[in-house]
Amino acid sequence: MEVAGALVRAGDAEGARRVAENAMNTAERIEAPEERAWVLVEAADALVRAGDVEGARRVAEDMVSAAGGIEEPGLRAWVLVEAADALARAGDVERARRVAENAMNTAEQIEYSGLRAWVLVEVAGALVRAGDVERARRVAENAMNTAEQIKQPRARARVLAEAADALVRAGDTERARQFAENAMNTAEQIKQPNEEIGRASCRERV
């Protein structure tokens, strides 16, 4: 799918569509839903960027179907988030909101708090793109509360910073500033020198 992205950037939308269609045909022959979902996610992104919103919608629905066959809740939720994002970018915001809600419910089944918080941040971003900013704010708050359970400061700071970014896009700059400050304070707990990049990322959001 890197080829499709390069073609879009080069202005060859038709070529990008052909590459995405080839990927879709390949996905149909893949039995494992996890592997099929990976291919479909890339194809949907390429189709949206190529301007083929109808094709992107169809692929997004295939992604939802593929997600239904994935047992691991973290991966299933991620595929659903990607499908919701593709639907929102393709203009089908109502369907995007429903799929995002499905992803949110699936995320609650994830045991590891770090992964659950990250998925919730992604759900918030998809909801913002779908125009449901109020729910996006609530999901971002949920992500923040979940992030407090993460023991590793670097992982916790990154989730908080991403949640702050989602809130900025949702228009809640005041709450976003609080999230970013929390992320920065958490980043200060990082002792390793190679983590300075993570600290800088948090400061950029304040």
PDB file of C-alpha atoms in Angstrom, residues 90-187:
ATOM      1  CA  ALA A  90     -15.581   8.883   3.242  1.00  0.00           C
ATOM      2  CA  GLY A  91     -18.488  11.011   4.501  1.00  0.00           C
ATOM      3  CA  ASP A  92     -20.646   8.325   6.120  1.00  0.00           C
ATOM      4  CA  VAL A  93     -20.548   9.880   9.587  1.00  0.00           C
ATOM      5  CA  GLU A  94     -23.605   8.115  11.007  1.00  0.00           C
ATOM      6  CA  ARG A  95     -22.218   4.683  10.215  1.00  0.00           C
ATOM      7  CA  ALA A  96     -18.810   5.826  11.452  1.00  0.00           C
ATOM      8  CA  ARG A  97     -20.283   6.727  14.840  1.00  0.00           C
ATOM      9  CA  ARG A  98     -21.950   3.336  15.201  1.00  0.00           C
ATOM     10  CA  VAL A  99     -18.767   1.476  14.324  1.00  0.00           C
ATOM     11  CA  ALA A 100     -16.761   3.694  16.698  1.00  0.00           C
ATOM     12  CA  GLU A 101     -19.182   2.831  19.483  1.00  0.00           C
ATOM     13  CA  ASN A 102     -18.661  -0.845  18.690  1.00  0.00           C
ATOM     14  CA  ALA A 103     -14.903  -0.269  18.938  1.00  0.00           C
ATOM     15  CA  MET A 104     -15.363   1.508  22.261  1.00  0.00           C
ATOM     16  CA  ASN A 105     -17.384  -1.384  23.692  1.00  0.00           C
ATOM     17  CA  THR A 106     -14.804  -3.856  22.420  1.00  0.00           C
ATOM     18  CA  ALA A 107     -12.020  -1.833  24.043  1.00  0.00           C
ATOM     19  CA  GLU A 108     -13.574  -2.408  27.441  1.00  0.00           C
ATOM     20  CA  GLN A 109     -12.730  -6.100  27.040  1.00  0.00           C
ATOM     21  CA  ILE A 110      -8.989  -5.358  26.793  1.00  0.00           C
ATOM     22  CA  GLU A 111      -7.227  -6.371  29.990  1.00  0.00           C
ATOM     23  CA  TYR A 112      -3.990  -4.437  29.535  1.00  0.00           C
ATOM     24  CA  SER A 113      -4.684  -0.840  30.540  1.00  0.00           C
ATOM     25  CA  GLY A 114      -2.057   0.603  28.200  1.00  0.00           C
ATOM     26  CA  LEU A 115      -3.588  -0.952  25.111  1.00  0.00           C
ATOM     27  CA  ARG A 116      -7.123  -0.159  26.276  1.00  0.00           C
ATOM     28  CA  ALA A 117      -6.246   3.502  26.821  1.00  0.00           C
ATOM     29  CA  TRP A 118      -4.550   3.745  23.431  1.00  0.00           C
ATOM     30  CA  VAL A 119      -7.585   2.255  21.642  1.00  0.00           C
ATOM     31  CA  LEU A 120      -9.891   4.665  23.469  1.00  0.00           C
ATOM     32  CA  VAL A 121      -7.769   7.592  22.286  1.00  0.00           C
ATOM     33  CA  GLU A 122      -8.102   6.304  18.728  1.00  0.00           C
ATOM     34  CA  VAL A 123     -11.873   5.971  19.186  1.00  0.00           C
ATOM     35  CA  ALA A 124     -12.012   9.589  20.364  1.00  0.00           C
ATOM     36  CA  GLY A 125     -10.149  10.660  17.240  1.00  0.00           C
ATOM     37  CA  ALA A 126     -12.541   8.737  14.986  1.00  0.00           C
ATOM     38  CA  LEU A 127     -15.527  10.332  16.736  1.00  0.00           C
ATOM     39  CA  VAL A 128     -14.045  13.789  16.223  1.00  0.00           C
ATOM     40  CA  ARG A 129     -13.673  13.032  12.537  1.00  0.00           C
ATOM     41  CA  ALA A 130     -17.287  11.831  12.495  1.00  0.00           C
ATOM     42  CA  GLY A 131     -18.432  15.102  14.087  1.00  0.00           C
ATOM     43  CA  ASP A 132     -19.500  13.634  17.435  1.00  0.00           C
ATOM     44  CA  VAL A 133     -17.302  15.913  19.528  1.00  0.00           C
ATOM     45  CA  GLU A 134     -19.269  15.538  22.757  1.00  0.00           C
ATOM     46  CA  ARG A 135     -18.850  11.786  22.818  1.00  0.00           C
ATOM     47  CA  ALA A 136     -15.241  12.207  21.730  1.00  0.00           C
ATOM     48  CA  ARG A 137     -14.621  14.309  24.838  1.00  0.00           C
ATOM     49  CA  ARG A 138     -16.157  11.641  27.069  1.00  0.00           C
ATOM     50  CA  VAL A 139     -14.088   8.893  25.483  1.00  0.00           C
ATOM     51  CA  ALA A 140     -10.931  10.986  25.849  1.00  0.00           C
ATOM     52  CA  GLU A 141     -11.731  11.411  29.545  1.00  0.00           C
ATOM     53  CA  ASN A 142     -12.161   7.646  29.793  1.00  0.00           C
ATOM     54  CA  ALA A 143      -8.788   7.194  28.122  1.00  0.00           C
ATOM     55  CA  MET A 144      -7.199   9.545  30.629  1.00  0.00           C
ATOM     56  CA  ASN A 145      -8.685   7.669  33.581  1.00  0.00           C
ATOM     57  CA  THR A 146      -7.498   4.399  32.082  1.00  0.00           C
ATOM     58  CA  ALA A 147      -4.038   5.851  31.482  1.00  0.00           C
ATOM     59  CA  GLU A 148      -3.672   6.466  35.224  1.00  0.00           C
ATOM     60  CA  GLN A 149      -3.485   2.677  35.615  1.00  0.00           C
ATOM     61  CA  ILE A 150      -0.411   2.449  33.368  1.00  0.00           C
ATOM     62  CA  LYS A 151       2.705   1.882  35.448  1.00  0.00           C
ATOM     63  CA  GLN A 152       5.311   2.866  32.842  1.00  0.00           C
ATOM     64  CA  PRO A 153       5.654   6.696  32.796  1.00  0.00           C
ATOM     65  CA  ARG A 154       6.603   6.849  29.121  1.00  0.00           C
ATOM     66  CA  ALA A 155       3.560   4.856  27.975  1.00  0.00           C
ATOM     67  CA  ARG A 156       1.264   6.817  30.302  1.00  0.00           C
ATOM     68  CA  ALA A 157       2.627  10.173  29.124  1.00  0.00           C
ATOM     69  CA  ARG A 158       2.198   9.219  25.471  1.00  0.00           C
ATOM     70  CA  VAL A 159      -1.451   8.227  25.956  1.00  0.00           C
ATOM     71  CA  LEU A 160      -2.165  11.441  27.858  1.00  0.00           C
ATOM     72  CA  ALA A 161      -0.511  13.510  25.137  1.00  0.00           C
ATOM     73  CA  GLU A 162      -2.559  11.774  22.426  1.00  0.00           C
ATOM     74  CA  ALA A 163      -5.739  12.276  24.453  1.00  0.00           C
ATOM     75  CA  ALA A 164      -4.867  15.974  24.703  1.00  0.00           C
ATOM     76  CA  ASP A 165      -4.493  16.098  20.937  1.00  0.00           C
ATOM     77  CA  ALA A 166      -7.933  14.487  20.489  1.00  0.00           C
ATOM     78  CA  LEU A 167      -9.464  17.099  22.790  1.00  0.00           C
ATOM     79  CA  VAL A 168      -7.835  19.920  20.842  1.00  0.00           C
ATOM     80  CA  ARG A 169      -9.459  18.565  17.681  1.00  0.00           C
ATOM     81  CA  ALA A 170     -12.751  18.313  19.588  1.00  0.00           C
ATOM     82  CA  GLY A 171     -12.495  22.000  20.464  1.00  0.00           C
ATOM     83  CA  ASP A 172     -11.977  21.545  24.215  1.00  0.00           C
ATOM     84  CA  THR A 173      -8.673  23.409  24.459  1.00  0.00           C
ATOM     85  CA  GLU A 174      -8.899  24.085  28.186  1.00  0.00           C
ATOM     86  CA  ARG A 175      -9.253  20.414  29.094  1.00  0.00           C
ATOM     87  CA  ALA A 176      -6.645  19.544  26.482  1.00  0.00           C
ATOM     88  CA  ARG A 177      -4.198  21.877  28.213  1.00  0.00           C
ATOM     89  CA  GLN A 178      -4.798  20.051  31.498  1.00  0.00           C
ATOM     90  CA  PHE A 179      -4.199  16.693  29.821  1.00  0.00           C
ATOM     91  CA  ALA A 180      -0.995  17.982  28.236  1.00  0.00           C
ATOM     92  CA  GLU A 181       0.269  19.325  31.555  1.00  0.00           C
ATOM     93  CA  ASN A 182      -0.487  15.965  33.149  1.00  0.00           C
ATOM     94  CA  ALA A 183       1.427  14.277  30.331  1.00  0.00           C
ATOM     95  CA  MET A 184       4.376  16.630  30.818  1.00  0.00           C
ATOM     96  CA  ASN A 185       4.460  16.019  34.569  1.00  0.00           C
ATOM     97  CA  THR A 186       4.353  12.277  33.932  1.00  0.00           C
ATOM     98  CA  ALA A 187       7.153  12.568  31.399  1.00  0.00           C
TER      99      ALA A 187
END
